[in-house]
Coordinates of C-alpha atoms in Angstrom, one line a residue:
M239 CA -2.9 -30.1 11.7
A240 CA -4.1 -33.1 9.6
L241 CA -7.7 -32.8 8.7
I242 CA -10.3 -35.5 9.0
S243 CA -10.5 -37.6 5.7
K244 CA -13.4 -40.0 6.8
K245 CA -16.3 -39.3 9.3
K246 CA -18.3 -41.3 11.4
K247 CA -21.4 -42.6 10.3
I248 CA -24.7 -41.0 11.6
F249 CA -27.1 -43.7 12.8
P250 CA -30.9 -42.4 13.1
V251 CA -32.4 -42.5 16.4
S252 CA -34.9 -45.5 16.5
N253 CA -38.9 -45.1 17.7
A254 CA -37.8 -47.6 20.8
L255 CA -34.8 -45.4 21.6
M256 CA -36.7 -42.4 21.2
K257 CA -39.4 -44.0 23.6
Y258 CA -36.9 -44.7 26.3
L259 CA -35.6 -41.1 26.1
G260 CA -39.3 -39.7 26.4
N261 CA -39.6 -42.2 29.4
H262 CA -36.6 -40.8 31.2
G263 CA -37.3 -37.1 30.7
R264 CA -34.6 -36.9 28.1
K265 CA -37.5 -36.2 25.0
L266 CA -38.4 -32.5 25.6
D267 CA -39.8 -29.9 23.6
I268 CA -37.2 -27.1 22.9
P269 CA -37.9 -23.7 21.4
I270 CA -34.6 -24.0 18.9
K271 CA -33.7 -26.9 16.7
Y272 CA -30.6 -27.8 15.0
S273 CA -32.2 -26.7 11.8
D274 CA -32.8 -23.0 12.9
L275 CA -29.1 -22.6 13.6
T276 CA -28.3 -23.4 9.9
R277 CA -30.1 -20.1 9.1
A278 CA -26.7 -18.1 9.8
N279 CA -26.1 -15.7 6.9
N280 CA -22.2 -14.9 7.8
A281 CA -19.5 -16.6 9.7
I282 CA -15.8 -15.4 10.8
P283 CA -13.0 -18.1 12.0
L284 CA -12.4 -18.3 15.5
Y285 CA -8.9 -18.1 16.4
D286 CA -7.4 -19.0 20.1
S287 CA -5.1 -16.6 22.0
E288 CA -2.0 -18.0 20.1
D289 CA -3.9 -17.0 16.7
N290 CA -4.2 -20.7 15.9
D291 CA -7.3 -21.6 13.9
T292 CA -9.7 -23.5 16.2
L293 CA -11.9 -24.7 13.4
W294 CA -14.7 -23.2 14.8
E295 CA -16.9 -20.2 13.3
T296 CA -18.5 -17.6 14.8
L297 CA -21.9 -17.3 13.3
F298 CA -24.2 -14.2 12.5
F299 CA -27.7 -14.3 12.3
P300 CA -30.3 -12.1 10.2
Q301 CA -31.2 -9.4 12.7
D302 CA -35.1 -10.5 12.5
D303 CA -33.8 -14.1 13.5
M304 CA -31.4 -13.5 16.0
K305 CA -33.5 -12.0 18.8
H306 CA -35.8 -15.0 18.5
I307 CA -32.9 -17.4 18.3
Y308 CA -31.0 -16.3 21.3
Y309 CA -34.0 -16.2 23.5
G310 CA -34.7 -19.8 22.6
L311 CA -31.0 -20.5 23.4
K312 CA -31.4 -19.0 26.6
N313 CA -34.5 -21.0 27.3
I314 CA -32.4 -24.0 26.3
Y315 CA -29.8 -23.5 28.9
A316 CA -32.5 -23.0 31.5
I317 CA -34.0 -26.3 30.7
L318 CA -30.3 -27.8 30.8
K319 CA -29.4 -26.0 34.3
A320 CA -32.3 -25.1 36.1
D321 CA -35.3 -27.4 35.0
G322 CA -36.7 -24.7 32.6
D323 CA -36.9 -21.8 35.3
L324 CA -36.1 -18.6 33.7
S325 CA -36.3 -16.3 36.5
V326 CA -32.3 -17.7 37.1
M327 CA -31.3 -16.8 33.6
E328 CA -32.3 -12.8 33.6
H329 CA -28.5 -12.3 34.2
L330 CA -27.4 -14.4 31.5
Y331 CA -26.7 -13.5 27.7
V332 CA -25.8 -15.4 24.5
D333 CA -22.5 -14.3 23.7
R334 CA -22.2 -16.3 20.5
V335 CA -22.8 -19.2 18.4
D336 CA -20.2 -21.1 16.9
A337 CA -20.0 -23.9 14.5
C338 CA -17.3 -26.3 13.8
T339 CA -16.2 -27.0 10.5
Y340 CA -14.2 -29.9 11.4
G341 CA -16.8 -31.8 13.4
N342 CA -18.7 -34.9 12.4
T343 CA -22.0 -33.4 11.9
Y344 CA -21.3 -29.6 11.8
P345 CA -22.1 -29.1 15.6
F346 CA -22.9 -25.7 17.1
R347 CA -21.4 -24.6 20.3
V348 CA -23.4 -22.0 22.3
R349 CA -21.3 -19.5 24.8
I350 CA -23.8 -18.3 27.6
V351 CA -22.3 -15.3 29.8
N352 CA -23.2 -14.4 33.3
Q353 CA -23.4 -10.6 33.4
I354 CA -22.6 -10.1 36.8
N355 CA -19.3 -12.0 37.2
D356 CA -18.2 -12.8 33.6
N357 CA -18.2 -16.3 34.0
F358 CA -19.2 -18.4 30.7
D359 CA -20.5 -21.5 29.9
Y360 CA -21.0 -23.8 26.8
F361 CA -23.7 -26.0 25.7
Y362 CA -23.9 -27.9 22.2
I363 CA -26.6 -28.5 19.6
K364 CA -25.8 -31.4 17.5
K365 CA -27.6 -33.6 14.7
A366 CA -29.2 -36.5 16.7
D367 CA -27.2 -39.5 16.3
A368 CA -27.8 -42.9 18.2
S369 CA -24.5 -43.7 18.9
R370 CA -23.9 -40.4 20.4
I371 CA -26.8 -40.8 22.7
Y372 CA -26.4 -44.1 23.8
G373 CA -22.8 -43.0 24.7
L374 CA -24.2 -40.3 26.6
E375 CA -26.7 -42.2 28.7
L376 CA -24.3 -44.9 29.3
E377 CA -21.9 -42.4 30.6
H378 CA -24.8 -41.3 32.9
L379 CA -25.8 -44.5 34.0
L380 CA -22.6 -46.2 34.7
S381 CA -20.1 -43.6 36.1
P382 CA -20.2 -40.7 38.6
N383 CA -20.8 -38.1 36.2
R384 CA -24.2 -37.1 35.4
M385 CA -24.7 -36.2 31.7
S386 CA -27.4 -33.6 30.9
Y387 CA -28.9 -33.4 27.5
I388 CA -32.2 -33.4 25.4
V389 CA -33.5 -35.0 22.3
N390 CA -36.1 -33.8 20.2
G391 CA -36.4 -35.0 16.5
D392 CA -33.2 -34.7 14.7
T393 CA -31.8 -32.3 17.5
L394 CA -29.6 -33.4 20.4
I395 CA -28.6 -30.5 22.9
E396 CA -25.7 -31.5 25.4
E397 CA -24.1 -29.5 28.1
H398 CA -20.5 -28.9 28.1
I399 CA -18.0 -31.2 29.8
P400 CA -15.1 -29.5 31.0
G401 CA -11.6 -30.6 30.2
I402 CA -8.7 -30.2 28.4
P403 CA -8.8 -31.1 24.5
G404 CA -6.7 -34.0 24.0
D405 CA -4.0 -32.7 21.4
Q406 CA -3.5 -29.9 24.0
F407 CA -2.9 -32.4 26.8
I408 CA -0.5 -34.4 24.9
R409 CA 1.4 -31.3 23.5
N410 CA 1.7 -29.5 26.7
Y411 CA 1.2 -32.2 29.8
M412 CA 2.1 -35.6 28.8
N413 CA 5.9 -35.1 29.1
D414 CA 5.6 -33.0 32.2
D415 CA 7.6 -34.6 35.1
K416 CA 5.2 -33.1 37.6
L417 CA 2.4 -35.3 35.8
N418 CA 0.8 -37.9 38.4
K419 CA 0.2 -40.6 35.9
I420 CA -1.5 -42.7 38.6
R421 CA -3.9 -40.0 39.2
L422 CA -4.6 -39.6 35.5
A423 CA -5.3 -43.0 35.1
K424 CA -8.0 -43.0 37.9
E425 CA -9.6 -40.0 36.4
F426 CA -9.8 -41.3 33.2
V427 CA -11.2 -44.6 34.3
K428 CA -13.7 -42.7 36.2
F429 CA -14.4 -40.4 33.2
T430 CA -15.0 -43.4 30.8

């Protein structure tokens, strides 16, 4: 896989955009910021089921930080999914925190697991970037998809959007005779 040689410029969040976010319930106090996750003191590469490097690293935090960070991450998940109601989060735990070495802004991915049924979900913690925020808000306003995200200072929290990574889709499904290209086009238009 070829690595990225150029990365997109990060655009700061203007005061006007921050005011808009505050007026629309997107600017919230959060217990963990992007900078908190940079305190990881170790990492190991994360491989997929076929032993391919995913370009994500699983992070480890100092013991005295880990409990505080994981509790804060559960709180953030509760804000994203249950309007901050922690009572519905008692059966959830933070399984791991990954960092993408390939990503534009070194994003973090948090894996939350339901201990009752072992289902899992992700959310992302990124450096706030005005172009990304505008894209999320336009997606939320103009499509049937509802985007859940939070901004606080230089931190952007995003829910996980389920789907197949583009490279996997092209490699595994694009030339499949059973692929319904009309349905795919409709779903793509709906998503974008």
